[in-house]
Amino acid sequence: MKPILTVFILLLCTALAAQKKGDWVVAQDGSGRFRSVQDAIDAVPEGNVVPQTIFIRRGVYAEVVTIDSTRHAVRLVGEDRDATIIQCGRHSGERLPNGDTINTWTSATVFVFGNDFRAENLTIRNDAGFSAGQAVALRVEGTRAALRNCRITGFQDVLFLSGAGTRHYFESCTIEGTTDFIFGAATAVFQNCTIHSKKNSHVTAAATPASERYGFVFIDCTLTADTNVHKVSLGRPWRPHAAVTYIRCTMGAHIIPEGWDNWKNPANEATARFAEYRSSGPGARPAERARWSRQLTEEEAAQCGAGAVLGYWKPFQ
């Protein structure tokens, strides 16, 4: 009787442990309920607004993942940030079997159209390669997406925050790419993140609407680069009124002295809202910055904290 009881207790503990990790488990070896991330997402009921956690075991999941606009509060939790990888290699200009041609908006590895998305401890990668052109890893159209301890990686146009008027939060994430690899019209806070450049180019390409006070706000982030990279701007305006602010960020020597780029259009200098506060490191040269950018006062910087930017929304609380 005791051996049977012991086995029962072990099975119960295993089940409870799996339940604590997530409502569903994805594993390539068949040990979870699903073998693909998309299959698990499709199991979330349409119209859902209750948090649904999908635990993803280690593995490289070669698939395009879409969280549609009827599925909200989806949580993706990886077993290990660097060993739980969702990837594909789609890129702008690629022709699909049905005859459609992929563009920047449709090139992503992961699409998030639902609201209140969360992701932790995983990598989202577009591995189309350096010469493929625009190839998005993560595109977010819904609002209130929050990612923690994630790696978002690719080359050109990696993180596309496309929804105007939406708010997002990234904490302790690594985001890496070549050209304009953080871009879009949304408002987003990046806190304690590593922003890594793989090529001489530009970090951000904001398209902030004039009606939005904030665009991309980087707080206590570290800007790094590959060893052969030595000429990177903090950003350039994709649209007039682009807003990007760096607060207490450490900048490597790859950041150009002038800091910013006008996208070969002097008219952008009159509308772009580019600013810094207490940048440090060899790339921090406030006296040499573009005359049309700003160095914030302490009072102004205090108004750019995560609480001020995100308002009532408290990610991960």
CSV table of C-alpha atoms in Angstrom, one decimal, residues 3-19:
chain,number,residue,atom,x,y,z
A,3,PRO,CA,4.5,2.2,-2.6
A,4,ILE,CA,1.1,2.9,-4.3
A,5,LEU,CA,0.6,5.9,-1.9
A,6,THR,CA,4.1,7.2,-2.7
A,7,VAL,CA,3.6,6.9,-6.4
A,8,PHE,CA,0.2,8.8,-6.1
A,9,ILE,CA,1.9,11.6,-4.1
A,10,LEU,CA,4.6,11.9,-6.6
A,11,LEU,CA,2.2,12.1,-9.5
A,12,LEU,CA,0.1,14.7,-7.6
A,13,CYS,CA,3.2,16.8,-6.9
A,14,THR,CA,4.2,16.7,-10.5
A,15,ALA,CA,0.7,17.7,-11.6
A,16,LEU,CA,0.7,20.6,-9.1
A,17,ALA,CA,4.1,21.7,-10.2
A,18,ALA,CA,3.1,21.8,-13.9
A,19,GLN,CA,-0.1,23.7,-12.9
